[in-house]
Amino acid sequence: MQFIDTHNHVIPFVDDGADDWDVSLEMLLQAQEDGIVELVCTPHVLTSKELREEQRFIEKFEELKVRAKEAGISIKLHIGSELYVQPDFDFSCKLATLAQNGRYFLMEFPMSMIPPFVAQHFFNLFAKTHTPIIAHPERNGGIIGDIQKAYDFVKKGALLQVTAGSLLGVFGGQVRLIANQLMDANLVHIIATDAHDVTRRTLKLRQAYELVLEKWGPDRAEMLFWSNPRKIINGDEIDIGEPRELLPEMQFRPTLQTRLRSFFRKGSEY
Ligand SMILES: [Fe+2]
């Protein structure tokens, strides 16, 4: 089985991902060994100004492509970004949509909550032209506290990207539980690495793929690790199937400790 990754921080010197070129190349070598054949680099873009100054990201990306080729890495590389949520996005920027597909963009919320403007009017701003992919909802304090919000976002047109490590328990049992609940409710459309390094948050998908294969079957696994990532890169329509509402008894109540940990989480954890 081969995989496509649509969320990682493998480009060095642009965010809290790879520390240097050696780490970048080691991440790519791990990915290649794992079966990843294509990926979209998604550096954090925190502001509109940063998005307009995308050239500095593109230069590092071009250098990564050259260095990867020299190192014998054959993974096909694209660029996009992980946009920090804000009331407006400039979709004319190259980095705004994943692999310049013109339609799907990867977006993250603050880890501890969902800003009020998102519920009020956010989705109406671009619903006719662009589709947000919400990064790691299972790690967001607002969704952990009210998982039904995940269903509401999908009904408003968003897609949800769960992180492979969340299913494997890298971020603890509570995040794993939310990721499982989202999977059970058919509220996950793509699984990606969100890789930052070569030790804890790695550029690997196979272990999570095998878990999904065992628990949710081959069709689901193929869709989440291959065909949906392919459609996103191509800008093609994704069939979201029939998402289910999350019943009150499925609701996870975060402990005070969880909420505090989420609130004070450091940038490097993003
Ligand atoms: Fe990320």
Short mmCIF file of N, CA and C in Angstrom, two decimals, residues 80-193:
data_model
loop_
_atom_site.label_atom_id
_atom_site.label_comp_id
_atom_site.label_asym_id
_atom_site.label_seq_id
_atom_site.Cartn_x
_atom_site.Cartn_y
_atom_site.Cartn_z
N GLY A 80 1.73 23.70 0.02
CA GLY A 80 0.49 24.37 0.41
C GLY A 80 0.78 25.05 1.72
N SER A 81 -0.14 25.05 2.64
CA SER A 81 0.12 25.63 3.96
C SER A 81 -0.92 25.14 4.95
N GLU A 82 -0.64 25.37 6.23
CA GLU A 82 -1.63 25.19 7.28
C GLU A 82 -1.96 26.59 7.77
N LEU A 83 -3.11 27.09 7.34
CA LEU A 83 -3.50 28.47 7.63
C LEU A 83 -4.12 28.58 9.01
N TYR A 84 -3.63 29.50 9.79
CA TYR A 84 -4.26 29.78 11.09
C TYR A 84 -5.56 30.53 10.81
N VAL A 85 -6.65 30.09 11.46
CA VAL A 85 -7.96 30.66 11.12
C VAL A 85 -7.98 32.17 11.33
N GLN A 86 -8.56 32.87 10.36
CA GLN A 86 -8.74 34.31 10.45
C GLN A 86 -9.98 34.67 9.62
N PRO A 87 -10.50 35.87 9.80
CA PRO A 87 -11.77 36.20 9.13
C PRO A 87 -11.67 36.27 7.62
N ASP A 88 -10.46 36.35 7.08
CA ASP A 88 -10.36 36.36 5.62
C ASP A 88 -9.07 35.67 5.18
N PHE A 89 -9.13 35.08 3.99
CA PHE A 89 -7.94 34.46 3.40
C PHE A 89 -7.78 35.00 1.99
N ASP A 90 -6.54 35.22 1.59
CA ASP A 90 -6.30 35.67 0.21
C ASP A 90 -6.01 34.43 -0.65
N PHE A 91 -7.04 33.97 -1.32
CA PHE A 91 -6.90 32.75 -2.09
C PHE A 91 -6.12 32.94 -3.39
N SER A 92 -5.70 34.19 -3.67
CA SER A 92 -4.86 34.37 -4.86
C SER A 92 -3.41 33.95 -4.57
N CYS A 93 -3.09 33.77 -3.30
CA CYS A 93 -1.72 33.35 -2.95
C CYS A 93 -1.52 31.88 -3.32
N LYS A 94 -0.30 31.58 -3.74
CA LYS A 94 0.02 30.22 -4.18
C LYS A 94 -0.14 29.20 -3.04
N LEU A 95 0.23 29.63 -1.84
CA LEU A 95 0.21 28.70 -0.71
C LEU A 95 -1.18 28.48 -0.13
N ALA A 96 -2.15 29.25 -0.57
CA ALA A 96 -3.46 29.23 0.10
C ALA A 96 -4.15 27.87 -0.01
N THR A 97 -4.10 27.26 -1.18
CA THR A 97 -4.74 25.93 -1.31
C THR A 97 -3.66 24.85 -1.48
N LEU A 98 -4.00 23.64 -1.08
CA LEU A 98 -3.03 22.54 -1.08
C LEU A 98 -2.64 22.17 -2.50
N ALA A 99 -1.36 22.19 -2.77
CA ALA A 99 -0.84 21.84 -4.11
C ALA A 99 -1.48 22.69 -5.20
N GLN A 100 -1.90 23.91 -4.84
CA GLN A 100 -2.51 24.86 -5.80
C GLN A 100 -3.72 24.24 -6.50
N ASN A 101 -4.51 23.45 -5.72
CA ASN A 101 -5.69 22.82 -6.33
C ASN A 101 -6.82 23.82 -6.56
N GLY A 102 -6.73 25.01 -5.94
CA GLY A 102 -7.72 26.06 -6.17
C GLY A 102 -9.01 25.91 -5.39
N ARG A 103 -9.10 24.89 -4.57
CA ARG A 103 -10.37 24.61 -3.89
C ARG A 103 -10.20 24.29 -2.40
N TYR A 104 -9.39 23.30 -2.07
CA TYR A 104 -9.25 22.85 -0.68
C TYR A 104 -8.09 23.54 0.03
N PHE A 105 -8.38 24.07 1.22
CA PHE A 105 -7.30 24.65 2.02
C PHE A 105 -7.31 24.05 3.43
N LEU A 106 -6.11 23.89 3.98
CA LEU A 106 -5.95 23.30 5.31
C LEU A 106 -5.93 24.44 6.33
N MET A 107 -6.73 24.28 7.39
CA MET A 107 -6.89 25.38 8.34
C MET A 107 -6.87 24.85 9.77
N GLU A 108 -6.22 25.58 10.65
CA GLU A 108 -6.21 25.17 12.06
C GLU A 108 -6.85 26.23 12.93
N PHE A 109 -7.47 25.78 14.02
CA PHE A 109 -8.00 26.67 15.05
C PHE A 109 -6.94 26.80 16.14
N PRO A 110 -7.09 27.79 17.03
CA PRO A 110 -6.28 27.76 18.26
C PRO A 110 -6.55 26.43 18.96
N MET A 111 -5.55 25.87 19.66
CA MET A 111 -5.73 24.54 20.23
C MET A 111 -6.79 24.49 21.33
N SER A 112 -7.00 25.62 22.01
CA SER A 112 -7.87 25.56 23.20
C SER A 112 -9.34 25.84 22.90
N MET A 113 -9.65 26.45 21.73
CA MET A 113 -11.04 26.85 21.50
C MET A 113 -11.31 27.11 20.02
N ILE A 114 -12.56 27.42 19.72
CA ILE A 114 -12.93 27.82 18.36
C ILE A 114 -13.38 29.28 18.43
N PRO A 115 -12.74 30.17 17.69
CA PRO A 115 -13.10 31.60 17.78
C PRO A 115 -14.57 31.83 17.45
N PRO A 116 -15.24 32.76 18.16
CA PRO A 116 -16.68 32.99 17.95
C PRO A 116 -17.04 33.31 16.50
N PHE A 117 -16.17 34.02 15.76
CA PHE A 117 -16.55 34.40 14.39
C PHE A 117 -16.71 33.17 13.48
N VAL A 118 -16.13 32.06 13.87
CA VAL A 118 -16.26 30.85 13.05
C VAL A 118 -17.71 30.38 13.02
N ALA A 119 -18.35 30.34 14.20
CA ALA A 119 -19.74 29.90 14.27
C ALA A 119 -20.66 30.92 13.61
N GLN A 120 -20.31 32.20 13.70
CA GLN A 120 -21.23 33.24 13.22
C GLN A 120 -21.31 33.32 11.69
N HIS A 121 -20.20 33.54 11.04
CA HIS A 121 -20.32 33.78 9.60
C HIS A 121 -19.17 33.22 8.77
N PHE A 122 -18.23 32.58 9.44
CA PHE A 122 -17.00 32.19 8.76
C PHE A 122 -17.24 31.38 7.49
N PHE A 123 -18.10 30.37 7.57
CA PHE A 123 -18.26 29.46 6.44
C PHE A 123 -18.96 30.12 5.25
N ASN A 124 -19.78 31.15 5.54
CA ASN A 124 -20.47 31.83 4.43
C ASN A 124 -19.50 32.62 3.56
N LEU A 125 -18.33 32.97 4.12
CA LEU A 125 -17.41 33.86 3.40
C LEU A 125 -16.91 33.25 2.10
N PHE A 126 -16.69 31.96 2.12
CA PHE A 126 -16.06 31.35 0.94
C PHE A 126 -16.73 30.04 0.53
N ALA A 127 -17.89 29.74 1.11
CA ALA A 127 -18.51 28.43 0.92
C ALA A 127 -18.72 28.08 -0.56
N LYS A 128 -18.97 29.10 -1.38
CA LYS A 128 -19.27 28.79 -2.79
C LYS A 128 -18.02 28.47 -3.59
N THR A 129 -16.87 28.89 -3.10
CA THR A 129 -15.66 28.73 -3.92
C THR A 129 -14.61 27.81 -3.31
N HIS A 130 -14.55 27.75 -1.99
CA HIS A 130 -13.46 27.00 -1.36
C HIS A 130 -13.97 26.11 -0.22
N THR A 131 -13.22 25.05 0.04
CA THR A 131 -13.61 24.09 1.08
C THR A 131 -12.51 24.00 2.14
N PRO A 132 -12.83 24.36 3.39
CA PRO A 132 -11.81 24.22 4.43
C PRO A 132 -11.65 22.77 4.88
N ILE A 133 -10.41 22.38 5.10
CA ILE A 133 -10.13 21.10 5.76
C ILE A 133 -9.64 21.47 7.15
N ILE A 134 -10.39 21.09 8.15
CA ILE A 134 -10.03 21.45 9.53
C ILE A 134 -8.98 20.46 10.03
N ALA A 135 -7.80 21.00 10.37
CA ALA A 135 -6.69 20.16 10.84
C ALA A 135 -6.95 19.68 12.26
N HIS A 136 -6.65 18.44 12.49
CA HIS A 136 -6.73 17.77 13.80
C HIS A 136 -7.83 18.28 14.75
N PRO A 137 -9.10 18.14 14.36
CA PRO A 137 -10.19 18.56 15.26
C PRO A 137 -10.16 17.80 16.58
N GLU A 138 -9.63 16.58 16.54
CA GLU A 138 -9.60 15.75 17.76
C GLU A 138 -8.71 16.33 18.85
N ARG A 139 -7.86 17.31 18.49
CA ARG A 139 -6.95 17.91 19.47
C ARG A 139 -7.42 19.30 19.91
N ASN A 140 -8.55 19.74 19.39
CA ASN A 140 -9.02 21.10 19.69
C ASN A 140 -9.90 21.10 20.94
N GLY A 141 -9.59 21.99 21.88
CA GLY A 141 -10.33 22.05 23.14
C GLY A 141 -11.82 22.28 22.94
N GLY A 142 -12.18 23.11 21.95
CA GLY A 142 -13.59 23.40 21.69
C GLY A 142 -14.35 22.17 21.23
N ILE A 143 -13.70 21.33 20.44
CA ILE A 143 -14.36 20.12 19.94
C ILE A 143 -14.32 19.01 21.00
N ILE A 144 -13.22 18.94 21.75
CA ILE A 144 -13.15 17.96 22.84
C ILE A 144 -14.29 18.23 23.84
N GLY A 145 -14.56 19.51 24.07
CA GLY A 145 -15.62 19.88 25.01
C GLY A 145 -17.02 19.71 24.44
N ASP A 146 -17.16 19.74 23.13
CA ASP A 146 -18.48 19.61 22.51
C ASP A 146 -18.28 19.00 21.12
N ILE A 147 -18.20 17.69 21.08
CA ILE A 147 -17.83 16.97 19.85
C ILE A 147 -18.89 17.13 18.76
N GLN A 148 -20.09 17.50 19.13
CA GLN A 148 -21.15 17.74 18.14
C GLN A 148 -20.76 18.87 17.18
N LYS A 149 -19.86 19.76 17.64
CA LYS A 149 -19.40 20.85 16.76
C LYS A 149 -18.73 20.28 15.50
N ALA A 150 -18.09 19.14 15.64
CA ALA A 150 -17.44 18.53 14.48
C ALA A 150 -18.48 18.19 13.42
N TYR A 151 -19.60 17.63 13.87
CA TYR A 151 -20.70 17.32 12.94
C TYR A 151 -21.24 18.59 12.30
N ASP A 152 -21.40 19.64 13.10
CA ASP A 152 -21.93 20.92 12.57
C ASP A 152 -21.00 21.47 11.49
N PHE A 153 -19.70 21.40 11.72
CA PHE A 153 -18.75 21.92 10.71
C PHE A 153 -18.86 21.14 9.40
N VAL A 154 -19.00 19.84 9.51
CA VAL A 154 -19.12 19.01 8.30
C VAL A 154 -20.42 19.35 7.57
N LYS A 155 -21.50 19.56 8.31
CA LYS A 155 -22.77 19.92 7.67
C LYS A 155 -22.68 21.29 7.00
N LYS A 156 -21.77 22.14 7.50
CA LYS A 156 -21.58 23.46 6.88
C LYS A 156 -20.62 23.39 5.69
N GLY A 157 -20.06 22.22 5.43
CA GLY A 157 -19.24 22.07 4.23
C GLY A 157 -17.76 21.82 4.48
N ALA A 158 -17.33 21.77 5.73
CA ALA A 158 -15.91 21.53 6.00
C ALA A 158 -15.59 20.04 5.92
N LEU A 159 -14.33 19.74 5.67
CA LEU A 159 -13.83 18.38 5.79
C LEU A 159 -12.96 18.32 7.04
N LEU A 160 -12.80 17.13 7.60
CA LEU A 160 -12.01 16.99 8.82
C LEU A 160 -10.80 16.10 8.57
N GLN A 161 -9.63 16.57 9.02
CA GLN A 161 -8.39 15.80 8.90
C GLN A 161 -7.93 15.36 10.28
N VAL A 162 -7.95 14.08 10.53
CA VAL A 162 -7.44 13.54 11.80
C VAL A 162 -5.96 13.20 11.61
N THR A 163 -5.18 13.41 12.66
CA THR A 163 -3.75 13.12 12.61
C THR A 163 -3.48 11.65 12.95
N ALA A 164 -2.61 11.03 12.16
CA ALA A 164 -2.33 9.61 12.33
C ALA A 164 -1.93 9.30 13.78
N GLY A 165 -1.07 10.12 14.35
CA GLY A 165 -0.59 9.90 15.71
C GLY A 165 -1.71 9.95 16.75
N SER A 166 -2.76 10.70 16.47
CA SER A 166 -3.89 10.77 17.43
C SER A 166 -4.53 9.40 17.58
N LEU A 167 -4.68 8.67 16.47
CA LEU A 167 -5.29 7.33 16.52
C LEU A 167 -4.38 6.35 17.24
N LEU A 168 -3.08 6.65 17.23
CA LEU A 168 -2.11 5.73 17.84
C LEU A 168 -1.81 6.09 19.30
N GLY A 169 -2.40 7.16 19.80
CA GLY A 169 -2.21 7.53 21.19
C GLY A 169 -1.02 8.43 21.47
N VAL A 170 -0.43 9.00 20.42
CA VAL A 170 0.73 9.88 20.60
C VAL A 170 0.39 11.09 21.46
N PHE A 171 -0.87 11.55 21.38
CA PHE A 171 -1.28 12.75 22.13
C PHE A 171 -2.13 12.39 23.34
N GLY A 172 -2.09 11.13 23.75
CA GLY A 172 -2.80 10.71 24.95
C GLY A 172 -4.13 10.02 24.64
N GLY A 173 -4.67 9.40 25.69
CA GLY A 173 -5.87 8.58 25.55
C GLY A 173 -7.11 9.39 25.22
N GLN A 174 -7.18 10.63 25.72
CA GLN A 174 -8.39 11.42 25.49
C GLN A 174 -8.49 11.85 24.03
N VAL A 175 -7.37 12.26 23.45
CA VAL A 175 -7.37 12.64 22.03
C VAL A 175 -7.66 11.40 21.18
N ARG A 176 -7.10 10.26 21.56
CA ARG A 176 -7.36 9.02 20.82
C ARG A 176 -8.85 8.68 20.86
N LEU A 177 -9.47 8.88 22.01
CA LEU A 177 -10.90 8.60 22.14
C LEU A 177 -11.72 9.48 21.20
N ILE A 178 -11.41 10.77 21.16
CA ILE A 178 -12.14 11.69 20.27
C ILE A 178 -11.93 11.27 18.80
N ALA A 179 -10.67 10.93 18.45
CA ALA A 179 -10.38 10.51 17.08
C ALA A 179 -11.21 9.27 16.72
N ASN A 180 -11.32 8.34 17.64
CA ASN A 180 -12.12 7.13 17.42
C ASN A 180 -13.60 7.45 17.26
N GLN A 181 -14.08 8.38 18.08
CA GLN A 181 -15.50 8.75 18.00
C GLN A 181 -15.80 9.41 16.66
N LEU A 182 -14.88 10.26 16.19
CA LEU A 182 -15.07 10.91 14.89
C LEU A 182 -15.06 9.86 13.77
N MET A 183 -14.17 8.88 13.89
CA MET A 183 -14.13 7.80 12.89
C MET A 183 -15.45 7.01 12.91
N ASP A 184 -15.91 6.66 14.10
CA ASP A 184 -17.15 5.87 14.21
C ASP A 184 -18.34 6.62 13.63
N ALA A 185 -18.31 7.95 13.74
CA ALA A 185 -19.45 8.77 13.26
C ALA A 185 -19.29 9.16 11.79
N ASN A 186 -18.30 8.59 11.13
CA ASN A 186 -18.05 8.90 9.70
C ASN A 186 -17.80 10.39 9.49
N LEU A 187 -17.03 10.98 10.40
CA LEU A 187 -16.74 12.41 10.34
C LEU A 187 -15.26 12.68 10.02
N VAL A 188 -14.57 11.69 9.49
CA VAL A 188 -13.16 11.88 9.13
C VAL A 188 -13.04 11.70 7.62
N HIS A 189 -12.37 12.64 6.97
CA HIS A 189 -12.27 12.59 5.49
C HIS A 189 -10.86 12.36 5.00
N ILE A 190 -9.91 12.55 5.90
CA ILE A 190 -8.51 12.39 5.49
C ILE A 190 -7.68 12.18 6.75
N ILE A 191 -6.66 11.35 6.62
CA ILE A 191 -5.72 11.16 7.74
C ILE A 191 -4.34 11.55 7.25
N ALA A 192 -3.63 12.36 8.04
CA ALA A 192 -2.32 12.88 7.64
C ALA A 192 -1.36 12.83 8.81
N THR A 193 -0.07 13.06 8.53
CA THR A 193 0.92 12.88 9.59
C THR A 193 1.03 14.08 10.54
#
